[in-house]
Each structure stands twice: as structure tokens, then as C-alpha cells.
Amino acid sequence: MIKKSLILFTWVLHVTALIGIALGYQDFFVSKSPFTLLYLALVLWICYPIRSIKKVSLFALCFIVGMTVEWLGVHTGSLFGDYFYGDNLGPKLDGIPYLIGVNWAILAFISHSISQSYIKNITAQIFSAAGLMVILDFFLEHICDYAGYWHFNGGAGWWNYICWFIVASILHAVLAHYKLKGDRNTSLHLYTAQLIFALGLWIIISI
């Protein structure tokens, strides 16, 4: 019952935000993005669930890797392209929002669970899970500037997606090696809610 309620509220948050933005209250809703990401992390923690030392350690690893590659991306331009973070993702460490690291970990965990639920071959699992992360990133790139998440000088190019896929594949290889297991239903809801929000907002701002 608790799990169903948490997942239901996940959808309420995302659908309400889309409706609110469509009605012209974008400043209010996009500024609440840090709270939404923290809520997603809470749902993952409870429903995935993340209770063992192994899962906590793997989550921390994904967080650290995410923060590290984003720092390299912002400060050197060698990864992802020429970009910087806005103000709608909360507090930052040397220009990188802490919640970006959290988001890397969330996406890695849920895409890994979705992939391993439908694909048996380990190599195919790794690459398909990385592909799921890149797909979501593709849609996020089209709303990031509008939402004040991050800003590309000249837009996200093909190099951004290649680097995303490589880093994500490395993370998924580690998760596969340590046999990470999680709740598929929770993962599907968390992934789909974010995907529909990004797609829906892209449509709204394109009209």
C-alpha cells in the first residue's frame, strides 16, 4: 500500500507540473525541481529498495561518477560539450548541482532494473540500459534551457550523447558485475514519469 501510494504521488507530481506549466505557472513549478528529484530518490530508496551495504555503495559510486564526469564536462568542455548549470537544480559543488549526481544514480539503478527484467544477455543488458539513459537525456536536452536546469552554448551535439552512452555503459557494467537487483515496477514508473514529463514539456514549449 505504501509503495503504491508513493508511486501514485510520483505521477501526481509530474502531471500536476505539466498542467501548471501549460497554464503559465512555469516559474513556480520548475523551481520545485529539486524537491521532485529528492522525492524520486526517496521512492527509489523505499521501493527499489536500497537497504543493503552493497546497494548503498553502488548508489554512492554512481553519484560520485556522475558528479565527476559533470565536473569535467563543465570545467574542461571535454565531455558533453560547452555547458553550465542553471539555478533550478539546487545547491552546487563547484558549479555542479549535488542533485545531478543523485539523478545519475537514480537513472542508472532504474534503467538497469528495466533492462535486466527483459533481456537475459549481460552485454545486451548493459548497452540497452545505457541506451535508456541516453534516450531520457535526449528529451531532457530539449527542455533544459527552458527549465533553467543547464544551458548549452550552441546546443547539445552528438558528442554529448556518445559520452553519455560510454559513461552509462561503464556504470552498468559495474552494476551487472555486482548483480544489482531491484523492483522492476518501481523502476518503470520512475523512468516513464520522467520521460513523459520531459516529452510533455517539450511539446508545451514548442507550441
Coordinates of N, CA and C in Angstrom, one line a residue:
M1 N 0.8 -1.2 0.0 CA 0.0 0.0 0.0 C 0.9 1.3 0.0
I2 N 1.9 1.2 0.8 CA 2.8 2.4 0.9 C 3.5 2.6 -0.5
K3 N 4.0 1.5 -1.1 CA 4.6 1.6 -2.4 C 3.7 2.1 -3.4
K4 N 2.5 1.7 -3.5 CA 1.5 2.2 -4.5 C 1.2 3.6 -4.3
S5 N 1.1 4.1 -3.0 CA 0.9 5.5 -2.7 C 2.0 6.4 -3.2
L6 N 3.3 5.9 -2.9 CA 4.4 6.7 -3.3 C 4.5 6.8 -4.8
I7 N 4.3 5.7 -5.5 CA 4.3 5.7 -7.0 C 3.2 6.6 -7.5
L8 N 2.0 6.5 -7.0 CA 0.9 7.4 -7.4 C 1.3 8.8 -7.3
F9 N 1.9 9.2 -6.1 CA 2.2 10.6 -5.9 C 3.3 11.0 -6.9
T10 N 4.2 10.1 -7.3 CA 5.2 10.4 -8.3 C 4.5 10.9 -9.6
W11 N 3.5 10.2 -10.0 CA 2.7 10.7 -11.2 C 2.0 12.0 -10.9
V12 N 1.4 12.1 -9.8 CA 0.7 13.4 -9.4 C 1.7 14.6 -9.6
L13 N 2.9 14.4 -9.0 CA 3.9 15.5 -9.1 C 4.2 15.9 -10.6
H14 N 4.4 14.9 -11.4 CA 4.8 15.2 -12.8 C 3.6 15.7 -13.6
V15 N 2.5 15.1 -13.5 CA 1.3 15.6 -14.3 C 0.9 16.9 -13.8
T16 N 0.9 17.2 -12.5 CA 0.5 18.5 -12.0 C 1.5 19.6 -12.5
A17 N 2.7 19.2 -12.5 CA 3.7 20.2 -13.0 C 3.5 20.5 -14.5
L18 N 3.2 19.5 -15.3 CA 2.9 19.8 -16.7 C 1.7 20.6 -16.9
I19 N 0.6 20.4 -16.1 CA -0.6 21.2 -16.2 C -0.3 22.6 -15.8
G20 N 0.4 22.7 -14.7 CA 0.7 24.1 -14.2 C 1.6 24.9 -15.1
I21 N 2.6 24.2 -15.7 CA 3.4 24.9 -16.7 C 2.6 25.3 -17.9
A22 N 1.7 24.4 -18.4 CA 0.9 24.7 -19.5 C 0.0 25.9 -19.3
L23 N -0.4 26.1 -18.0 CA -1.3 27.2 -17.6 C -0.5 28.5 -17.3
G24 N 0.8 28.4 -17.5 CA 1.6 29.7 -17.3 C 2.3 29.8 -16.0
Y25 N 2.3 28.8 -15.2 CA 3.0 28.9 -13.9 C 4.3 28.2 -13.9
Q26 N 5.1 28.4 -15.0 CA 6.3 27.6 -15.1 C 7.4 28.0 -14.1
D27 N 7.4 29.3 -13.7 CA 8.4 29.7 -12.7 C 8.2 29.0 -11.4
F28 N 7.0 28.8 -11.0 CA 6.7 28.1 -9.7 C 7.1 26.7 -9.8
F29 N 6.7 26.0 -10.9 CA 6.9 24.5 -10.9 C 8.3 24.1 -11.2
V30 N 9.0 24.8 -12.2 CA 10.4 24.4 -12.5 C 11.3 24.7 -11.3
S31 N 11.0 25.7 -10.5 CA 11.8 26.0 -9.3 C 11.7 24.9 -8.3
K32 N 10.7 24.1 -8.4 CA 10.4 23.0 -7.4 C 11.1 21.7 -7.8
S33 N 11.9 21.7 -8.9 CA 12.5 20.5 -9.4 C 13.4 19.8 -8.4
P34 N 14.2 20.5 -7.6 CA 15.0 19.8 -6.6 C 14.2 19.0 -5.6
F35 N 13.0 19.5 -5.3 CA 12.1 18.7 -4.4 C 11.6 17.4 -5.1
T36 N 11.3 17.5 -6.4 CA 10.9 16.4 -7.1 C 12.0 15.3 -7.2
L37 N 13.2 15.7 -7.5 CA 14.3 14.8 -7.6 C 14.6 14.1 -6.2
L38 N 14.5 14.9 -5.1 CA 14.6 14.3 -3.8 C 13.5 13.3 -3.5
Y39 N 12.3 13.6 -4.0 CA 11.2 12.7 -3.8 C 11.5 11.4 -4.6
L40 N 11.9 11.5 -5.8 CA 12.3 10.3 -6.6 C 13.3 9.5 -5.9
A41 N 14.3 10.1 -5.3 CA 15.3 9.4 -4.6 C 14.7 8.7 -3.4
L42 N 13.8 9.3 -2.7 CA 13.1 8.7 -1.6 C 12.3 7.5 -2.0
V43 N 11.6 7.6 -3.1 CA 10.8 6.5 -3.6 C 11.7 5.3 -4.0
L44 N 12.8 5.6 -4.7 CA 13.8 4.6 -5.1 C 14.3 3.9 -3.8
W45 N 14.6 4.7 -2.8 CA 15.2 4.1 -1.6 C 14.3 3.2 -0.9
I46 N 13.0 3.5 -0.9 CA 12.0 2.7 -0.1 C 11.5 1.6 -1.0
C47 N 11.2 1.8 -2.3 CA 10.6 0.8 -3.1 C 11.5 -0.1 -3.9
Y48 N 12.7 0.4 -4.2 CA 13.6 -0.4 -5.0 C 13.9 -1.8 -4.4
P49 N 14.2 -1.9 -3.1 CA 14.6 -0.9 -2.2 C 16.1 -0.9 -2.1
I50 N 16.6 0.2 -1.4 CA 18.1 0.3 -1.2 C 18.3 0.2 0.3
R51 N 18.7 -1.0 0.7 CA 18.8 -1.3 2.2 C 20.1 -2.0 2.5
S52 N 20.7 -2.6 1.6 CA 22.0 -3.3 1.8 C 23.2 -2.4 1.7
I53 N 24.3 -2.8 2.2 CA 25.5 -2.1 2.1 C 26.0 -2.1 0.6
K54 N 25.7 -3.2 -0.1 CA 26.1 -3.3 -1.5 C 25.4 -2.2 -2.3
K55 N 24.0 -2.1 -2.1 CA 23.3 -1.2 -2.9 C 23.6 0.3 -2.5
V56 N 23.8 0.5 -1.2 CA 24.2 1.9 -0.8 C 25.5 2.3 -1.5
S57 N 26.5 1.3 -1.5 CA 27.8 1.6 -2.0 C 27.7 1.8 -3.5
L58 N 26.9 1.0 -4.2 CA 26.7 1.2 -5.7 C 26.0 2.5 -6.0
F59 N 25.1 2.9 -5.2 CA 24.4 4.2 -5.4 C 25.4 5.3 -5.2
A60 N 26.3 5.2 -4.1 CA 27.3 6.2 -3.9 C 28.3 6.3 -5.0
L61 N 28.7 5.1 -5.6 CA 29.6 5.1 -6.7 C 29.0 5.8 -7.9
C62 N 27.7 5.5 -8.2 CA 27.1 6.2 -9.4 C 27.0 7.7 -9.1
F63 N 26.7 8.1 -7.9 CA 26.7 9.5 -7.5 C 28.0 10.2 -7.8
I64 N 29.1 9.6 -7.3 CA 30.4 10.1 -7.4 C 30.9 10.2 -8.9
V65 N 30.6 9.1 -9.6 CA 30.9 9.1 -11.1 C 30.2 10.2 -11.8
G66 N 28.9 10.4 -11.5 CA 28.1 11.4 -12.1 C 28.6 12.8 -11.8
M67 N 28.9 13.1 -10.6 CA 29.4 14.4 -10.2 C 30.8 14.6 -10.9
T68 N 31.6 13.6 -10.9 CA 33.0 13.7 -11.5 C 32.9 14.0 -13.0
V69 N 32.1 13.3 -13.8 CA 32.0 13.5 -15.2 C 31.4 14.8 -15.5
E70 N 30.4 15.2 -14.7 CA 29.8 16.5 -14.9 C 30.8 17.7 -14.6
W71 N 31.6 17.5 -13.6 CA 32.6 18.5 -13.3 C 33.6 18.6 -14.4
L72 N 34.0 17.5 -15.0 CA 34.9 17.5 -16.1 C 34.2 18.2 -17.3
G73 N 32.9 17.8 -17.5 CA 32.2 18.4 -18.6 C 32.1 19.9 -18.5
V74 N 31.7 20.4 -17.4 CA 31.5 21.9 -17.2 C 32.9 22.6 -17.2
H75 N 33.9 22.1 -16.5 CA 35.1 22.8 -16.4 C 36.2 22.6 -17.4
T76 N 36.0 21.6 -18.2 CA 37.0 21.4 -19.3 C 36.4 21.4 -20.7
G77 N 35.1 21.1 -20.8 CA 34.5 21.0 -22.1 C 34.8 19.8 -22.9
S78 N 35.6 18.9 -22.2 CA 36.0 17.7 -22.9 C 34.9 16.6 -23.0
L79 N 33.9 16.7 -22.1 CA 32.8 15.8 -22.1 C 31.5 16.6 -22.3
F80 N 30.6 16.0 -23.1 CA 29.2 16.5 -23.3 C 29.1 17.8 -24.1
G81 N 30.1 18.6 -24.1 CA 30.1 19.9 -24.8 C 30.3 21.1 -23.9
D82 N 30.0 22.3 -24.5 CA 30.2 23.5 -23.7 C 28.9 23.9 -23.0
Y83 N 28.8 23.7 -21.7 CA 27.6 24.0 -21.0 C 27.8 24.4 -19.6
F84 N 26.8 24.9 -18.9 CA 26.9 25.2 -17.5 C 25.5 25.0 -16.8
Y85 N 25.5 24.9 -15.5 CA 24.3 24.6 -14.8 C 23.6 25.9 -14.4
G86 N 22.2 25.9 -14.5 CA 21.4 27.0 -14.0 C 21.1 26.9 -12.5
D87 N 20.0 27.6 -12.1 CA 19.7 27.7 -10.7 C 18.6 26.8 -10.2
N88 N 18.0 26.0 -11.1 CA 16.8 25.3 -10.7 C 17.0 23.8 -10.3
L89 N 18.3 23.5 -10.0 CA 18.6 22.1 -9.6 C 19.2 22.1 -8.2
G90 N 19.1 23.2 -7.5 CA 19.5 23.3 -6.1 C 21.0 23.6 -5.9
P91 N 21.5 23.4 -4.6 CA 22.9 23.7 -4.3 C 23.9 23.0 -5.1
K92 N 25.0 23.7 -5.3 CA 26.1 23.2 -6.2 C 27.4 23.0 -5.4
L93 N 28.2 22.1 -6.0 CA 29.6 21.9 -5.6 C 30.5 22.3 -6.7
D94 N 31.1 23.4 -6.6 CA 32.0 24.0 -7.7 C 31.3 24.0 -9.0
G95 N 30.0 24.5 -9.0 CA 29.2 24.6 -10.2 C 28.4 23.4 -10.6
I96 N 28.5 22.3 -9.9 CA 27.8 21.1 -10.2 C 26.7 20.8 -9.2
P97 N 25.4 20.8 -9.5 CA 24.4 20.5 -8.5 C 24.5 19.1 -7.9
Y98 N 24.4 19.0 -6.6 CA 24.5 17.7 -6.0 C 23.5 16.8 -6.5
L99 N 22.3 17.4 -6.9 CA 21.2 16.5 -7.4 C 21.5 15.9 -8.7
I100 N 22.4 16.5 -9.5 CA 22.8 15.8 -10.7 C 23.5 14.5 -10.5
G101 N 24.3 14.4 -9.4 CA 24.9 13.2 -9.0 C 23.8 12.2 -8.6
V102 N 22.9 12.7 -7.8 CA 21.7 11.9 -7.4 C 21.0 11.3 -8.6
N103 N 20.8 12.2 -9.6 CA 20.0 11.8 -10.8 C 20.7 10.8 -11.6
W104 N 22.1 10.9 -11.7 CA 22.8 9.8 -12.4 C 22.6 8.5 -11.7
A105 N 22.6 8.5 -10.4 CA 22.5 7.2 -9.6 C 21.0 6.7 -9.8
I106 N 20.0 7.6 -9.7 CA 18.6 7.1 -9.9 C 18.5 6.5 -11.3
L107 N 18.9 7.2 -12.3 CA 18.8 6.7 -13.7 C 19.5 5.4 -13.9
A108 N 20.7 5.3 -13.3 CA 21.5 4.1 -13.5 C 20.7 2.9 -12.9
F109 N 20.2 3.1 -11.7 CA 19.5 2.0 -11.0 C 18.3 1.6 -11.7
I110 N 17.4 2.5 -12.1 CA 16.1 2.1 -12.7 C 16.3 1.6 -14.1
S111 N 17.2 2.2 -14.9 CA 17.4 1.7 -16.2 C 18.0 0.3 -16.2
H112 N 18.9 0.0 -15.2 CA 19.5 -1.3 -15.0 C 18.4 -2.3 -14.7
S113 N 17.5 -2.0 -13.8 CA 16.4 -2.9 -13.4 C 15.5 -3.2 -14.6
I114 N 15.2 -2.2 -15.4 CA 14.3 -2.4 -16.5 C 14.9 -3.3 -17.5
S115 N 16.2 -3.0 -17.8 CA 16.9 -3.8 -18.9 C 17.0 -5.3 -18.5
Q116 N 17.4 -5.5 -17.2 CA 17.7 -6.9 -16.8 C 16.3 -7.7 -16.7
S117 N 15.2 -7.0 -16.6 CA 13.9 -7.6 -16.5 C 13.5 -8.2 -17.8
Y118 N 14.0 -7.7 -18.9 CA 13.5 -8.1 -20.2 C 14.6 -8.7 -21.1
I119 N 15.9 -8.6 -20.7 CA 17.0 -9.1 -21.5 C 17.8 -10.0 -20.7
K120 N 18.2 -11.1 -21.2 CA 19.0 -12.1 -20.4 C 20.5 -11.9 -20.6
N121 N 20.9 -11.6 -21.9 CA 22.3 -11.5 -22.2 C 22.9 -10.3 -21.4
I122 N 24.0 -10.5 -20.7 CA 24.6 -9.4 -19.9 C 25.0 -8.2 -20.7
T123 N 25.7 -8.5 -21.8 CA 26.2 -7.5 -22.6 C 25.1 -6.6 -23.2
A124 N 24.0 -7.3 -23.7 CA 22.9 -6.6 -24.2 C 22.2 -5.8 -23.1
Q125 N 22.2 -6.4 -21.9 CA 21.6 -5.6 -20.7 C 22.3 -4.3 -20.5
I126 N 23.6 -4.4 -20.5 CA 24.5 -3.2 -20.3 C 24.2 -2.1 -21.3
F127 N 24.2 -2.5 -22.6 CA 24.1 -1.5 -23.6 C 22.6 -1.0 -23.8
S128 N 21.7 -1.8 -23.5 CA 20.3 -1.4 -23.6 C 20.0 -0.4 -22.4
A129 N 20.5 -0.7 -21.2 CA 20.3 0.1 -20.1 C 20.9 1.5 -20.3
A130 N 22.2 1.5 -20.9 CA 22.8 2.7 -21.2 C 22.0 3.5 -22.3
G131 N 21.4 2.8 -23.2 CA 20.6 3.4 -24.2 C 19.3 4.1 -23.6
L132 N 18.8 3.4 -22.6 CA 17.6 4.0 -21.9 C 18.0 5.4 -21.3
M133 N 19.2 5.4 -20.7 CA 19.7 6.7 -20.1 C 19.9 7.8 -21.1
V134 N 20.4 7.4 -22.3 CA 20.6 8.3 -23.4 C 19.3 8.8 -23.9
I135 N 18.3 8.0 -24.1 CA 17.0 8.4 -24.6 C 16.4 9.4 -23.7
L136 N 16.5 9.2 -22.4 CA 15.9 10.2 -21.4 C 16.7 11.5 -21.5
D137 N 18.0 11.4 -21.6 CA 18.9 12.6 -21.7 C 18.5 13.4 -23.0
F138 N 18.2 12.7 -24.1 CA 17.9 13.3 -25.3 C 16.7 14.3 -25.1
F139 N 15.6 13.8 -24.5 CA 14.4 14.6 -24.2 C 14.7 15.7 -23.2
L140 N 15.5 15.4 -22.2 CA 15.9 16.4 -21.2 C 16.7 17.6 -21.9
E141 N 17.5 17.3 -22.8 CA 18.3 18.3 -23.5 C 17.4 19.3 -24.2
H142 N 16.2 18.9 -24.6 CA 15.3 19.8 -25.3 C 14.5 20.7 -24.3
I143 N 14.5 20.4 -23.1 CA 13.8 21.3 -22.1 C 14.7 22.0 -21.1
C144 N 16.0 21.6 -21.1 CA 16.9 22.0 -20.0 C 17.0 23.5 -20.0
D145 N 17.1 24.2 -21.1 CA 17.3 25.6 -21.1 C 16.1 26.3 -20.6
Y146 N 14.9 25.9 -21.1 CA 13.6 26.5 -20.7 C 13.4 26.3 -19.2
A147 N 13.8 25.1 -18.7 CA 13.5 24.8 -17.3 C 14.6 25.4 -16.4
G148 N 15.7 25.9 -16.9 CA 16.8 26.5 -16.1 C 17.6 25.5 -15.4
Y149 N 17.7 24.3 -16.0 CA 18.5 23.2 -15.5 C 19.9 23.4 -15.8
W150 N 20.2 23.3 -17.1 CA 21.6 23.6 -17.7 C 21.4 24.3 -19.0
H151 N 22.5 24.9 -19.5 CA 22.5 25.7 -20.7 C 23.7 25.3 -21.6
F152 N 23.4 24.9 -22.8 CA 24.5 24.6 -23.8 C 24.7 25.8 -24.6
N153 N 26.0 26.1 -24.9 CA 26.3 27.1 -25.9 C 26.3 26.4 -27.3
G154 N 25.3 26.6 -28.0 CA 25.1 26.0 -29.3 C 24.4 24.7 -29.3
G155 N 23.8 24.3 -28.2 CA 23.0 23.1 -28.1 C 23.8 21.9 -27.9
A156 N 23.2 20.8 -27.5 CA 23.8 19.5 -27.2 C 24.1 18.8 -28.5
G157 N 25.3 18.5 -28.8 CA 25.7 17.8 -30.0 C 25.8 16.3 -29.9
W158 N 26.2 15.7 -31.0 CA 26.3 14.2 -31.0 C 27.3 13.7 -29.9
W159 N 28.4 14.5 -29.7 CA 29.4 14.1 -28.7 C 28.8 14.0 -27.3
N160 N 27.8 14.8 -27.0 CA 27.2 14.7 -25.7 C 26.6 13.3 -25.5
Y161 N 25.9 12.8 -26.5 CA 25.2 11.5 -26.4 C 26.2 10.3 -26.4
I162 N 27.2 10.5 -27.2 CA 28.3 9.4 -27.2 C 28.9 9.3 -25.8
C163 N 29.2 10.4 -25.2 CA 29.9 10.4 -23.9 C 28.9 9.9 -22.8
W164 N 27.6 10.3 -22.9 CA 26.6 9.7 -22.0 C 26.6 8.2 -22.1
F165 N 26.5 7.7 -23.4 CA 26.4 6.3 -23.6 C 27.6 5.5 -23.0
I166 N 28.8 6.1 -23.2 CA 30.1 5.4 -22.8 C 30.1 5.4 -21.2
V167 N 29.8 6.5 -20.6 CA 29.9 6.6 -19.1 C 28.8 5.7 -18.6
A168 N 27.6 5.7 -19.1 CA 26.5 4.9 -18.7 C 26.8 3.4 -18.8
S169 N 27.4 3.0 -19.9 CA 27.8 1.6 -20.2 C 28.8 1.1 -19.1
I170 N 29.7 2.0 -18.8 CA 30.7 1.6 -17.7 C 30.0 1.4 -16.4
L171 N 29.1 2.3 -16.1 CA 28.3 2.2 -14.8 C 27.5 0.9 -14.8
H172 N 26.9 0.6 -15.9 CA 26.0 -0.6 -16.0 C 26.9 -1.9 -16.0
A173 N 28.1 -1.8 -16.5 CA 29.0 -3.0 -16.4 C 29.3 -3.3 -15.0
V174 N 29.5 -2.2 -14.2 CA 29.8 -2.4 -12.7 C 28.6 -2.9 -12.0
L175 N 27.4 -2.4 -12.3 CA 26.2 -2.8 -11.7 C 25.9 -4.3 -12.0
A176 N 26.2 -4.7 -13.3 CA 26.0 -6.1 -13.7 C 26.9 -7.0 -13.0
H177 N 28.2 -6.5 -12.8 CA 29.2 -7.3 -12.2 C 28.8 -7.6 -10.7
Y178 N 28.2 -6.7 -10.1 CA 27.9 -6.8 -8.7 C 26.4 -7.3 -8.5
K179 N 25.8 -7.7 -9.7 CA 24.5 -8.3 -9.7 C 23.4 -7.5 -8.9
L180 N 23.3 -6.2 -9.3 CA 22.3 -5.3 -8.7 C 20.9 -5.8 -9.1
K181 N 20.1 -5.9 -8.1 CA 18.7 -6.3 -8.4 C 17.7 -5.3 -7.7
G182 N 16.7 -5.0 -8.4 CA 15.7 -4.0 -7.9 C 14.3 -4.2 -8.4
D183 N 13.3 -3.5 -7.9 CA 11.9 -3.7 -8.3 C 11.7 -3.1 -9.7
R184 N 11.3 -4.0 -10.6 CA 11.0 -3.6 -12.0 C 9.9 -2.6 -12.1
N185 N 8.8 -2.8 -11.3 CA 7.6 -2.0 -11.4 C 7.9 -0.5 -11.0
T186 N 8.6 -0.4 -9.9 CA 9.0 0.9 -9.4 C 9.9 1.6 -10.4
S187 N 10.9 0.9 -11.0 CA 11.8 1.4 -12.0 C 11.1 1.9 -13.2
L188 N 10.1 1.1 -13.7 CA 9.3 1.5 -14.9 C 8.6 2.8 -14.6
H189 N 7.9 2.9 -13.5 CA 7.2 4.1 -13.1 C 8.1 5.3 -13.0
L190 N 9.2 5.2 -12.3 CA 10.1 6.3 -12.2 C 10.7 6.8 -13.5
Y191 N 11.0 5.8 -14.3 CA 11.6 6.2 -15.6 C 10.5 6.8 -16.5
T192 N 9.4 6.2 -16.6 CA 8.3 6.6 -17.5 C 7.8 8.0 -17.1
A193 N 7.7 8.2 -15.8 CA 7.2 9.5 -15.3 C 8.1 10.7 -15.8
Q194 N 9.4 10.4 -15.7 CA 10.4 11.4 -16.1 C 10.4 11.6 -17.6
L195 N 10.2 10.5 -18.3 CA 10.2 10.6 -19.8 C 9.0 11.3 -20.3
I196 N 7.8 11.0 -19.7 CA 6.6 11.7 -20.2 C 6.7 13.2 -19.8
F197 N 7.2 13.5 -18.6 CA 7.3 14.9 -18.2 C 8.2 15.7 -19.2
A198 N 9.4 15.1 -19.6 CA 10.3 15.8 -20.5 C 9.6 15.9 -21.9
L199 N 9.0 14.9 -22.4 CA 8.4 14.9 -23.7 C 7.2 15.9 -23.6
G200 N 6.4 15.8 -22.6 CA 5.2 16.7 -22.4 C 5.7 18.2 -22.4
L201 N 6.7 18.5 -21.6 CA 7.2 19.9 -21.6 C 7.8 20.3 -22.9
W202 N 8.5 19.4 -23.6 CA 9.0 19.8 -24.9 C 7.8 20.2 -25.9
I203 N 6.7 19.4 -25.8 CA 5.6 19.7 -26.6 C 5.0 21.1 -26.2
I204 N 4.9 21.3 -24.9 CA 4.3 22.6 -24.5 C 5.1 23.8 -24.9
I205 N 6.4 23.7 -24.8 CA 7.2 24.9 -25.2 C 7.4 25.0 -26.7
S206 N 7.0 23.9 -27.4 CA 7.1 24.0 -28.9 C 5.9 24.6 -29.5
I207 N 4.8 24.6 -28.8 CA 3.5 25.0 -29.3 C 3.5 26.6 -29.5

